[in-house]
């Protein structure tokens, strides 16, 4: 690919990403493997969770780290490893029996795109942001529906809420149906936006990281929601897991603000003390009218 081609297409900014895209295009046979998406998603999930496992292990010997925990009490290293290994095994089985066959079938029937030019940096950033915003809206609708419709909650979403106190791996500790539905939402978001494949790959990576950070159980000073207040972060999502309603959006806060399902600062702060503030509020107000899962989850 020469410079005149970029100038002809008005894509001079694409010079920064073109070498990377050329390398990826050269591996198109590998990239279109039917088993790559599921294997890559599972391994990337484990890799991005690894720093939080190290953080929890350090917390067993360095108590100061536990100051950043949102609600879970400190535990021994053995219990920590048992919890992580058990969760990893559950996710692995679901990927092996459900996600892998489904994504392999999808790879067989889809028509892969490998355009000659890479996206510009500005286009890549714009497409990723558009995908995140669209996915956030679709997820909000789907998540709210799963909490309002008893059948959906019991058959699809209840498995995820068995983790009342979350940690990084639990981002994908859900029923096979929910895992597949979330993958469909992500793929649909990229399709509607019309992403370049490079933008779509970055969106999926960022989507995985944000889900892990939401479930990590730590309110860290360098977390994305600390840098960008429009994001909810781990306190925002932990509040949802504590009281099984509200804060339905995965990443941003605006849909919950607009729809009246936002759990305010006091509820989020209550999670830092084992959810005591939330429990007091639950005693004052029954959840039966707000969430179909109130009895099933023993809220």
PDB file of C-alpha atoms in Angstrom:
ATOM      1  CA  UNK A   1       0.000   0.000   0.000  1.00  0.00           C
ATOM      2  CA  UNK A   2       1.601   3.283  -1.097  1.00  0.00           C
ATOM      3  CA  UNK A   3       1.059   6.827   0.150  1.00  0.00           C
ATOM      4  CA  UNK A   4      -0.629   7.965  -3.070  1.00  0.00           C
ATOM      5  CA  UNK A   5      -3.487   5.522  -2.403  1.00  0.00           C
ATOM      6  CA  UNK A   6      -4.213   7.169   0.932  1.00  0.00           C
ATOM      7  CA  UNK A   7      -4.029  10.637  -0.581  1.00  0.00           C
ATOM      8  CA  UNK A   8      -6.404   9.559  -3.338  1.00  0.00           C
ATOM      9  CA  UNK A   9      -8.944   8.363  -0.767  1.00  0.00           C
ATOM     10  CA  UNK A  10      -8.355  11.314   1.553  1.00  0.00           C
ATOM     11  CA  UNK A  11      -7.225   8.929   4.294  1.00  0.00           C
ATOM     12  CA  UNK A  12      -3.831  10.294   5.338  1.00  0.00           C
ATOM     13  CA  UNK A  13      -4.665   9.592   8.983  1.00  0.00           C
ATOM     14  CA  UNK A  14      -4.971   5.935   8.043  1.00  0.00           C
ATOM     15  CA  UNK A  15      -1.205   5.753   7.561  1.00  0.00           C
ATOM     16  CA  UNK A  16      -0.929   5.188  11.305  1.00  0.00           C
ATOM     17  CA  UNK A  17      -3.114   2.071  11.288  1.00  0.00           C
ATOM     18  CA  UNK A  18      -2.436   0.689   7.811  1.00  0.00           C
ATOM     19  CA  UNK A  19       0.643  -1.409   8.722  1.00  0.00           C
ATOM     20  CA  UNK A  20      -1.337  -3.110  11.483  1.00  0.00           C
ATOM     21  CA  UNK A  21      -4.282  -3.673   9.165  1.00  0.00           C
ATOM     22  CA  UNK A  22      -2.041  -5.067   6.414  1.00  0.00           C
ATOM     23  CA  UNK A  23      -0.605  -7.594   8.872  1.00  0.00           C
ATOM     24  CA  UNK A  24      -4.095  -8.650   9.922  1.00  0.00           C
ATOM     25  CA  UNK A  25      -5.292  -8.950   6.310  1.00  0.00           C
ATOM     26  CA  UNK A  26      -2.362 -11.263   5.614  1.00  0.00           C
ATOM     27  CA  UNK A  27      -3.761 -13.593   8.292  1.00  0.00           C
ATOM     28  CA  UNK A  28      -7.300 -13.648   6.920  1.00  0.00           C
ATOM     29  CA  UNK A  29      -7.422 -17.440   6.693  1.00  0.00           C
ATOM     30  CA  UNK A  30      -6.619 -17.692  10.406  1.00  0.00           C
ATOM     31  CA  UNK A  31      -8.976 -14.844  11.316  1.00  0.00           C
ATOM     32  CA  UNK A  32     -11.914 -16.544   9.585  1.00  0.00           C
ATOM     33  CA  UNK A  33     -11.417 -19.810  11.497  1.00  0.00           C
ATOM     34  CA  UNK A  34     -14.795 -20.947  12.893  1.00  0.00           C
ATOM     35  CA  UNK A  35     -13.321 -21.608  16.335  1.00  0.00           C
ATOM     36  CA  UNK A  36     -11.346 -18.374  16.710  1.00  0.00           C
ATOM     37  CA  UNK A  37     -14.054 -16.016  18.107  1.00  0.00           C
ATOM     38  CA  UNK A  38     -15.058 -18.195  21.075  1.00  0.00           C
ATOM     39  CA  UNK A  39     -11.485 -19.228  21.932  1.00  0.00           C
ATOM     40  CA  UNK A  40     -10.228 -15.672  21.615  1.00  0.00           C
ATOM     41  CA  UNK A  41     -13.110 -14.260  23.716  1.00  0.00           C
ATOM     42  CA  UNK A  42     -12.541 -16.795  26.487  1.00  0.00           C
ATOM     43  CA  UNK A  43      -8.765 -16.318  26.603  1.00  0.00           C
ATOM     44  CA  UNK A  44      -9.013 -12.520  26.464  1.00  0.00           C
ATOM     45  CA  UNK A  45     -11.518 -12.610  29.305  1.00  0.00           C
ATOM     46  CA  UNK A  46      -9.104 -14.640  31.434  1.00  0.00           C
ATOM     47  CA  UNK A  47      -6.155 -12.432  30.495  1.00  0.00           C
ATOM     48  CA  UNK A  48      -7.967  -9.200  31.389  1.00  0.00           C
ATOM     49  CA  UNK A  49      -9.190 -10.721  34.669  1.00  0.00           C
ATOM     50  CA  UNK A  50      -5.663 -11.757  35.684  1.00  0.00           C
ATOM     51  CA  UNK A  51      -4.671  -8.343  37.145  1.00  0.00           C
ATOM     52  CA  UNK A  52      -7.671  -8.459  39.485  1.00  0.00           C
ATOM     53  CA  UNK A  53      -6.767 -11.974  40.602  1.00  0.00           C
ATOM     54  CA  UNK A  54      -3.278 -10.692  41.418  1.00  0.00           C
ATOM     55  CA  UNK A  55      -4.872  -7.752  43.230  1.00  0.00           C
ATOM     56  CA  UNK A  56      -7.016 -10.082  45.349  1.00  0.00           C
ATOM     57  CA  UNK A  57      -4.048 -12.339  46.110  1.00  0.00           C
ATOM     58  CA  UNK A  58      -1.995  -9.348  47.241  1.00  0.00           C
ATOM     59  CA  UNK A  59      -4.892  -8.267  49.437  1.00  0.00           C
ATOM     60  CA  UNK A  60      -4.496 -11.481  51.432  1.00  0.00           C
ATOM     61  CA  UNK A  61      -1.053 -10.291  52.544  1.00  0.00           C
ATOM     62  CA  UNK A  62      -1.332  -6.506  52.253  1.00  0.00           C
ATOM     63  CA  UNK A  63      -4.537  -5.382  54.049  1.00  0.00           C
ATOM     64  CA  UNK A  64      -4.330  -1.833  52.706  1.00  0.00           C
ATOM     65  CA  UNK A  65      -5.526  -3.099  49.324  1.00  0.00           C
ATOM     66  CA  UNK A  66      -8.788  -4.166  50.959  1.00  0.00           C
ATOM     67  CA  UNK A  67      -9.655  -0.509  51.511  1.00  0.00           C
ATOM     68  CA  UNK A  68     -10.637  -0.404  47.834  1.00  0.00           C
ATOM     69  CA  UNK A  69     -13.043  -3.352  48.111  1.00  0.00           C
ATOM     70  CA  UNK A  70     -16.641  -2.296  47.601  1.00  0.00           C
ATOM     71  CA  UNK A  71     -18.380  -4.823  49.812  1.00  0.00           C
ATOM     72  CA  UNK A  72     -16.636  -8.172  50.122  1.00  0.00           C
ATOM     73  CA  UNK A  73     -14.696  -8.875  53.299  1.00  0.00           C
ATOM     74  CA  UNK A  74     -11.103 -10.028  53.193  1.00  0.00           C
ATOM     75  CA  UNK A  75     -10.619 -13.775  52.844  1.00  0.00           C
ATOM     76  CA  UNK A  76      -7.817 -16.308  52.794  1.00  0.00           C
ATOM     77  CA  UNK A  77      -5.832 -17.007  49.647  1.00  0.00           C
ATOM     78  CA  UNK A  78      -7.234 -20.553  49.496  1.00  0.00           C
ATOM     79  CA  UNK A  79     -10.853 -19.357  49.511  1.00  0.00           C
ATOM     80  CA  UNK A  80     -10.020 -16.724  46.903  1.00  0.00           C
ATOM     81  CA  UNK A  81      -8.484 -19.320  44.564  1.00  0.00           C
ATOM     82  CA  UNK A  82     -11.379 -21.733  45.086  1.00  0.00           C
ATOM     83  CA  UNK A  83     -13.858 -19.025  44.171  1.00  0.00           C
ATOM     84  CA  UNK A  84     -11.954 -18.085  41.013  1.00  0.00           C
ATOM     85  CA  UNK A  85     -11.316 -21.657  39.873  1.00  0.00           C
ATOM     86  CA  UNK A  86     -14.970 -22.611  40.368  1.00  0.00           C
ATOM     87  CA  UNK A  87     -16.187 -19.623  38.386  1.00  0.00           C
ATOM     88  CA  UNK A  88     -13.625 -20.202  35.616  1.00  0.00           C
ATOM     89  CA  UNK A  89     -14.728 -23.819  35.281  1.00  0.00           C
ATOM     90  CA  UNK A  90     -18.399 -22.838  34.982  1.00  0.00           C
ATOM     91  CA  UNK A  91     -17.628 -20.291  32.254  1.00  0.00           C
ATOM     92  CA  UNK A  92     -15.387 -22.763  30.396  1.00  0.00           C
ATOM     93  CA  UNK A  93     -18.155 -25.385  30.284  1.00  0.00           C
ATOM     94  CA  UNK A  94     -20.670 -22.875  28.931  1.00  0.00           C
ATOM     95  CA  UNK A  95     -18.257 -21.707  26.254  1.00  0.00           C
ATOM     96  CA  UNK A  96     -17.445 -25.291  25.282  1.00  0.00           C
ATOM     97  CA  UNK A  97     -21.039 -26.503  25.083  1.00  0.00           C
ATOM     98  CA  UNK A  98     -22.858 -23.405  23.822  1.00  0.00           C
ATOM     99  CA  UNK A  99     -20.780 -20.409  22.774  1.00  0.00           C
ATOM    100  CA  UNK A 100     -18.221 -22.338  20.710  1.00  0.00           C
ATOM    101  CA  UNK A 101     -20.781 -24.209  18.542  1.00  0.00           C
ATOM    102  CA  UNK A 102     -22.908 -21.078  18.078  1.00  0.00           C
ATOM    103  CA  UNK A 103     -20.014 -18.809  17.062  1.00  0.00           C
ATOM    104  CA  UNK A 104     -18.560 -21.539  14.816  1.00  0.00           C
ATOM    105  CA  UNK A 105     -21.880 -21.708  12.967  1.00  0.00           C
ATOM    106  CA  UNK A 106     -21.970 -17.921  12.711  1.00  0.00           C
ATOM    107  CA  UNK A 107     -18.441 -17.856  11.276  1.00  0.00           C
ATOM    108  CA  UNK A 108     -19.473 -20.410   8.656  1.00  0.00           C
ATOM    109  CA  UNK A 109     -22.410 -18.393   7.361  1.00  0.00           C
ATOM    110  CA  UNK A 110     -21.078 -14.838   7.687  1.00  0.00           C
ATOM    111  CA  UNK A 111     -19.325 -13.055   4.818  1.00  0.00           C
ATOM    112  CA  UNK A 112     -16.026 -11.666   6.172  1.00  0.00           C
ATOM    113  CA  UNK A 113     -14.950  -8.174   5.119  1.00  0.00           C
ATOM    114  CA  UNK A 114     -11.317  -7.243   4.593  1.00  0.00           C
ATOM    115  CA  UNK A 115     -11.286  -3.779   2.956  1.00  0.00           C
ATOM    116  CA  UNK A 116      -8.048  -2.614   1.459  1.00  0.00           C
ATOM    117  CA  UNK A 117      -7.734   0.525   3.566  1.00  0.00           C
ATOM    118  CA  UNK A 118      -7.596   0.827   7.329  1.00  0.00           C
ATOM    119  CA  UNK A 119      -9.822   3.372   9.110  1.00  0.00           C
ATOM    120  CA  UNK A 120      -8.433   6.709  10.163  1.00  0.00           C
ATOM    121  CA  UNK A 121      -7.774   7.156  13.871  1.00  0.00           C
ATOM    122  CA  UNK A 122     -10.660   9.596  14.172  1.00  0.00           C
ATOM    123  CA  UNK A 123     -13.029   7.227  12.343  1.00  0.00           C
ATOM    124  CA  UNK A 124     -11.941   4.305  14.514  1.00  0.00           C
ATOM    125  CA  UNK A 125     -12.568   6.265  17.731  1.00  0.00           C
ATOM    126  CA  UNK A 126     -15.921   7.537  16.448  1.00  0.00           C
ATOM    127  CA  UNK A 127     -17.112   4.071  15.453  1.00  0.00           C
ATOM    128  CA  UNK A 128     -16.061   2.541  18.772  1.00  0.00           C
ATOM    129  CA  UNK A 129     -17.887   5.252  20.744  1.00  0.00           C
ATOM    130  CA  UNK A 130     -20.987   4.807  18.564  1.00  0.00           C
ATOM    131  CA  UNK A 131     -20.907   1.036  19.161  1.00  0.00           C
ATOM    132  CA  UNK A 132     -20.565   1.508  22.921  1.00  0.00           C
ATOM    133  CA  UNK A 133     -23.491   3.932  23.052  1.00  0.00           C
ATOM    134  CA  UNK A 134     -25.718   1.688  20.930  1.00  0.00           C
ATOM    135  CA  UNK A 135     -24.762  -1.444  22.872  1.00  0.00           C
ATOM    136  CA  UNK A 136     -25.435   0.406  26.127  1.00  0.00           C
ATOM    137  CA  UNK A 137     -28.957   1.297  24.964  1.00  0.00           C
ATOM    138  CA  UNK A 138     -29.747  -2.207  23.687  1.00  0.00           C
ATOM    139  CA  UNK A 139     -28.354  -3.797  26.846  1.00  0.00           C
ATOM    140  CA  UNK A 140     -30.428  -1.456  29.033  1.00  0.00           C
ATOM    141  CA  UNK A 141     -33.638  -2.530  27.265  1.00  0.00           C
ATOM    142  CA  UNK A 142     -32.743  -6.218  27.403  1.00  0.00           C
ATOM    143  CA  UNK A 143     -31.549  -6.092  31.026  1.00  0.00           C
ATOM    144  CA  UNK A 144     -34.633  -4.191  32.166  1.00  0.00           C
ATOM    145  CA  UNK A 145     -36.851  -6.697  30.347  1.00  0.00           C
ATOM    146  CA  UNK A 146     -35.153  -9.633  32.045  1.00  0.00           C
ATOM    147  CA  UNK A 147     -35.911  -8.104  35.438  1.00  0.00           C
ATOM    148  CA  UNK A 148     -39.511  -7.244  34.610  1.00  0.00           C
ATOM    149  CA  UNK A 149     -40.561 -10.483  32.900  1.00  0.00           C
ATOM    150  CA  UNK A 150     -40.549 -13.417  35.356  1.00  0.00           C
ATOM    151  CA  UNK A 151     -39.933 -16.074  32.706  1.00  0.00           C
ATOM    152  CA  UNK A 152     -36.924 -14.226  31.282  1.00  0.00           C
ATOM    153  CA  UNK A 153     -35.452 -13.654  34.715  1.00  0.00           C
ATOM    154  CA  UNK A 154     -35.799 -17.245  35.863  1.00  0.00           C
ATOM    155  CA  UNK A 155     -34.672 -18.874  32.612  1.00  0.00           C
ATOM    156  CA  UNK A 156     -32.031 -16.402  31.423  1.00  0.00           C
ATOM    157  CA  UNK A 157     -30.791 -13.910  34.012  1.00  0.00           C
ATOM    158  CA  UNK A 158     -31.085 -15.540  37.427  1.00  0.00           C
ATOM    159  CA  UNK A 159     -27.796 -17.435  37.054  1.00  0.00           C
ATOM    160  CA  UNK A 160     -25.855 -14.182  36.852  1.00  0.00           C
ATOM    161  CA  UNK A 161     -27.486 -12.856  40.022  1.00  0.00           C
ATOM    162  CA  UNK A 162     -26.262 -15.807  42.049  1.00  0.00           C
ATOM    163  CA  UNK A 163     -23.148 -13.644  42.357  1.00  0.00           C
ATOM    164  CA  UNK A 164     -24.475 -11.079  44.822  1.00  0.00           C
ATOM    165  CA  UNK A 165     -20.890 -10.037  45.562  1.00  0.00           C
ATOM    166  CA  UNK A 166     -19.123  -9.788  42.237  1.00  0.00           C
ATOM    167  CA  UNK A 167     -15.515 -10.251  41.201  1.00  0.00           C
ATOM    168  CA  UNK A 168     -13.867  -9.868  37.803  1.00  0.00           C
ATOM    169  CA  UNK A 169     -14.607 -13.324  36.376  1.00  0.00           C
ATOM    170  CA  UNK A 170     -18.328 -13.049  37.105  1.00  0.00           C
ATOM    171  CA  UNK A 171     -18.730 -10.676  34.165  1.00  0.00           C
ATOM    172  CA  UNK A 172     -19.360 -13.804  32.080  1.00  0.00           C
ATOM    173  CA  UNK A 173     -20.727 -16.075  34.787  1.00  0.00           C
ATOM    174  CA  UNK A 174     -24.203 -16.202  33.287  1.00  0.00           C
ATOM    175  CA  UNK A 175     -26.539 -18.688  31.661  1.00  0.00           C
ATOM    176  CA  UNK A 176     -25.680 -19.872  28.129  1.00  0.00           C
ATOM    177  CA  UNK A 177     -28.733 -18.035  26.823  1.00  0.00           C
ATOM    178  CA  UNK A 178     -27.583 -14.766  28.356  1.00  0.00           C
ATOM    179  CA  UNK A 179     -24.025 -15.182  27.065  1.00  0.00           C
ATOM    180  CA  UNK A 180     -25.317 -15.739  23.543  1.00  0.00           C
ATOM    181  CA  UNK A 181     -27.793 -12.859  23.765  1.00  0.00           C
ATOM    182  CA  UNK A 182     -25.068 -10.428  24.857  1.00  0.00           C
ATOM    183  CA  UNK A 183     -22.839 -11.542  22.007  1.00  0.00           C
ATOM    184  CA  UNK A 184     -25.721 -10.951  19.603  1.00  0.00           C
ATOM    185  CA  UNK A 185     -26.229  -7.453  21.028  1.00  0.00           C
ATOM    186  CA  UNK A 186     -22.533  -6.662  20.537  1.00  0.00           C
ATOM    187  CA  UNK A 187     -22.477  -8.030  16.985  1.00  0.00           C
ATOM    188  CA  UNK A 188     -25.712  -6.208  16.134  1.00  0.00           C
ATOM    189  CA  UNK A 189     -24.310  -2.929  17.466  1.00  0.00           C
ATOM    190  CA  UNK A 190     -21.238  -3.216  15.243  1.00  0.00           C
ATOM    191  CA  UNK A 191     -23.414  -4.183  12.255  1.00  0.00           C
ATOM    192  CA  UNK A 192     -25.806  -1.241  12.684  1.00  0.00           C
ATOM    193  CA  UNK A 193     -22.938   1.233  13.032  1.00  0.00           C
ATOM    194  CA  UNK A 194     -21.254  -0.296   9.971  1.00  0.00           C
ATOM    195  CA  UNK A 195     -17.869  -0.604  11.614  1.00  0.00           C
ATOM    196  CA  UNK A 196     -14.586  -1.247   9.905  1.00  0.00           C
ATOM    197  CA  UNK A 197     -13.379  -4.688  11.113  1.00  0.00           C
ATOM    198  CA  UNK A 198     -10.522  -3.014  12.996  1.00  0.00           C
ATOM    199  CA  UNK A 199     -12.994  -0.765  14.833  1.00  0.00           C
ATOM    200  CA  UNK A 200     -15.205  -3.749  15.595  1.00  0.00           C
ATOM    201  CA  UNK A 201     -12.290  -5.691  17.078  1.00  0.00           C
ATOM    202  CA  UNK A 202     -11.374  -2.753  19.327  1.00  0.00           C
ATOM    203  CA  UNK A 203     -15.012  -2.368  20.372  1.00  0.00           C
ATOM    204  CA  UNK A 204     -15.213  -6.036  21.424  1.00  0.00           C
ATOM    205  CA  UNK A 205     -11.963  -5.722  23.407  1.00  0.00           C
ATOM    206  CA  UNK A 206     -13.131  -2.555  25.151  1.00  0.00           C
ATOM    207  CA  UNK A 207     -16.555  -4.082  25.765  1.00  0.00           C
ATOM    208  CA  UNK A 208     -14.918  -7.058  27.497  1.00  0.00           C
ATOM    209  CA  UNK A 209     -12.706  -4.840  29.645  1.00  0.00           C
ATOM    210  CA  UNK A 210     -15.572  -2.579  30.740  1.00  0.00           C
ATOM    211  CA  UNK A 211     -17.667  -5.605  31.741  1.00  0.00           C
ATOM    212  CA  UNK A 212     -14.777  -6.957  33.801  1.00  0.00           C
ATOM    213  CA  UNK A 213     -14.159  -3.603  35.471  1.00  0.00           C
ATOM    214  CA  UNK A 214     -17.870  -3.303  36.293  1.00  0.00           C
ATOM    215  CA  UNK A 215     -17.785  -6.645  38.103  1.00  0.00           C
ATOM    216  CA  UNK A 216     -14.297  -6.425  39.650  1.00  0.00           C
ATOM    217  CA  UNK A 217     -15.587  -5.488  43.123  1.00  0.00           C
ATOM    218  CA  UNK A 218     -13.043  -2.687  43.586  1.00  0.00           C
ATOM    219  CA  UNK A 219     -13.470   1.077  43.436  1.00  0.00           C
ATOM    220  CA  UNK A 220      -9.974   1.890  42.223  1.00  0.00           C
ATOM    221  CA  UNK A 221      -8.627   5.460  41.843  1.00  0.00           C
ATOM    222  CA  UNK A 222      -7.625   4.859  38.215  1.00  0.00           C
ATOM    223  CA  UNK A 223     -10.887   3.187  37.126  1.00  0.00           C
ATOM    224  CA  UNK A 224     -12.569   4.568  34.022  1.00  0.00           C
ATOM    225  CA  UNK A 225     -15.566   5.893  35.969  1.00  0.00           C
ATOM    226  CA  UNK A 226     -13.148   7.996  38.040  1.00  0.00           C
ATOM    227  CA  UNK A 227     -11.678   9.534  34.894  1.00  0.00           C
ATOM    228  CA  UNK A 228     -14.964   9.815  32.969  1.00  0.00           C
ATOM    229  CA  UNK A 229     -17.952  10.432  35.279  1.00  0.00           C
ATOM    230  CA  UNK A 230     -20.397   9.476  32.520  1.00  0.00           C
ATOM    231  CA  UNK A 231     -19.454   5.846  33.236  1.00  0.00           C
ATOM    232  CA  UNK A 232     -20.989   4.055  36.206  1.00  0.00           C
ATOM    233  CA  UNK A 233     -18.180   1.652  37.007  1.00  0.00           C
ATOM    234  CA  UNK A 234     -17.999  -1.050  39.660  1.00  0.00           C
ATOM    235  CA  UNK A 235     -19.920   0.840  42.430  1.00  0.00           C
ATOM    236  CA  UNK A 236     -22.756   1.531  39.978  1.00  0.00           C
ATOM    237  CA  UNK A 237     -23.095  -2.112  38.959  1.00  0.00           C
ATOM    238  CA  UNK A 238     -22.428  -3.544  42.419  1.00  0.00           C
ATOM    239  CA  UNK A 239     -25.431  -1.566  43.674  1.00  0.00           C
ATOM    240  CA  UNK A 240     -27.556  -3.423  41.116  1.00  0.00           C
ATOM    241  CA  UNK A 241     -26.273  -6.787  42.336  1.00  0.00           C
ATOM    242  CA  UNK A 242     -26.985  -5.842  45.938  1.00  0.00           C
ATOM    243  CA  UNK A 243     -30.652  -4.978  45.575  1.00  0.00           C
ATOM    244  CA  UNK A 244     -31.552  -6.652  42.258  1.00  0.00           C
ATOM    245  CA  UNK A 245     -33.089  -3.584  40.658  1.00  0.00           C
ATOM    246  CA  UNK A 246     -31.997  -0.249  39.198  1.00  0.00           C
ATOM    247  CA  UNK A 247     -28.782   0.625  37.363  1.00  0.00           C
ATOM    248  CA  UNK A 248     -29.693  -1.569  34.412  1.00  0.00           C
ATOM    249  CA  UNK A 249     -27.320   0.043  31.910  1.00  0.00           C
ATOM    250  CA  UNK A 250     -23.952  -1.713  31.623  1.00  0.00           C
ATOM    251  CA  UNK A 251     -21.602   1.248  31.328  1.00  0.00           C
ATOM    252  CA  UNK A 252     -23.134   4.719  31.092  1.00  0.00           C
ATOM    253  CA  UNK A 253     -25.480   6.374  33.572  1.00  0.00           C
ATOM    254  CA  UNK A 254     -27.768   8.393  31.307  1.00  0.00           C
ATOM    255  CA  UNK A 255     -30.420   5.744  30.518  1.00  0.00           C
ATOM    256  CA  UNK A 256     -31.027   5.038  34.198  1.00  0.00           C
ATOM    257  CA  UNK A 257     -31.236   8.764  34.889  1.00  0.00           C
ATOM    258  CA  UNK A 258     -33.744   9.261  32.072  1.00  0.00           C
ATOM    259  CA  UNK A 259     -35.874   6.229  32.969  1.00  0.00           C
ATOM    260  CA  UNK A 260     -35.916   6.751  36.722  1.00  0.00           C
ATOM    261  CA  UNK A 261     -34.015   3.570  37.563  1.00  0.00           C
ATOM    262  CA  UNK A 262     -30.804   5.225  38.713  1.00  0.00           C
ATOM    263  CA  UNK A 263     -29.580   4.267  42.183  1.00  0.00           C
ATOM    264  CA  UNK A 264     -28.088   7.395  43.737  1.00  0.00           C
ATOM    265  CA  UNK A 265     -24.893   8.013  45.616  1.00  0.00           C
ATOM    266  CA  UNK A 266     -26.275   6.822  48.967  1.00  0.00           C
ATOM    267  CA  UNK A 267     -27.162   3.387  47.559  1.00  0.00           C
ATOM    268  CA  UNK A 268     -23.740   3.046  45.926  1.00  0.00           C
ATOM    269  CA  UNK A 269     -22.006   4.199  49.072  1.00  0.00           C
ATOM    270  CA  UNK A 270     -23.976   1.675  51.086  1.00  0.00           C
ATOM    271  CA  UNK A 271     -22.337  -1.129  49.118  1.00  0.00           C
ATOM    272  CA  UNK A 272     -18.982  -0.160  50.604  1.00  0.00           C
ATOM    273  CA  UNK A 273     -20.243  -1.323  53.983  1.00  0.00           C
ATOM    274  CA  UNK A 274     -21.657  -4.672  52.974  1.00  0.00           C
ATOM    275  CA  UNK A 275     -24.838  -3.097  51.635  1.00  0.00           C
ATOM    276  CA  UNK A 276     -26.149  -2.020  55.065  1.00  0.00           C
ATOM    277  CA  UNK A 277     -27.610   1.204  53.694  1.00  0.00           C
ATOM    278  CA  UNK A 278     -29.362  -0.762  50.977  1.00  0.00           C
ATOM    279  CA  UNK A 279     -30.795  -3.281  53.387  1.00  0.00           C
ATOM    280  CA  UNK A 280     -32.248  -0.487  55.521  1.00  0.00           C
ATOM    281  CA  UNK A 281     -33.911   0.942  52.443  1.00  0.00           C
ATOM    282  CA  UNK A 282     -35.272  -2.469  51.465  1.00  0.00           C
ATOM    283  CA  UNK A 283     -36.927  -2.752  54.859  1.00  0.00           C
ATOM    284  CA  UNK A 284     -38.690   0.548  54.204  1.00  0.00           C
ATOM    285  CA  UNK A 285     -39.834  -0.264  50.696  1.00  0.00           C
ATOM    286  CA  UNK A 286     -40.891  -3.602  49.295  1.00  0.00           C
ATOM    287  CA  UNK A 287     -39.225  -4.618  46.071  1.00  0.00           C
ATOM    288  CA  UNK A 288     -42.155  -6.632  44.872  1.00  0.00           C
ATOM    289  CA  UNK A 289     -43.528  -3.802  42.759  1.00  0.00           C
ATOM    290  CA  UNK A 290     -40.150  -2.940  41.246  1.00  0.00           C
ATOM    291  CA  UNK A 291     -38.559  -6.237  40.369  1.00  0.00           C
ATOM    292  CA  UNK A 292     -39.959  -9.637  39.527  1.00  0.00           C
ATOM    293  CA  UNK A 293     -36.873 -11.284  41.004  1.00  0.00           C
ATOM    294  CA  UNK A 294     -37.531 -10.106  44.553  1.00  0.00           C
ATOM    295  CA  UNK A 295     -38.715 -13.462  45.835  1.00  0.00           C
ATOM    296  CA  UNK A 296     -36.576 -15.645  43.582  1.00  0.00           C
ATOM    297  CA  UNK A 297     -33.406 -13.858  44.661  1.00  0.00           C
ATOM    298  CA  UNK A 298     -34.281 -13.717  48.340  1.00  0.00           C
ATOM    299  CA  UNK A 299     -33.716  -9.976  48.354  1.00  0.00           C
TER     300      UNK A 299
END
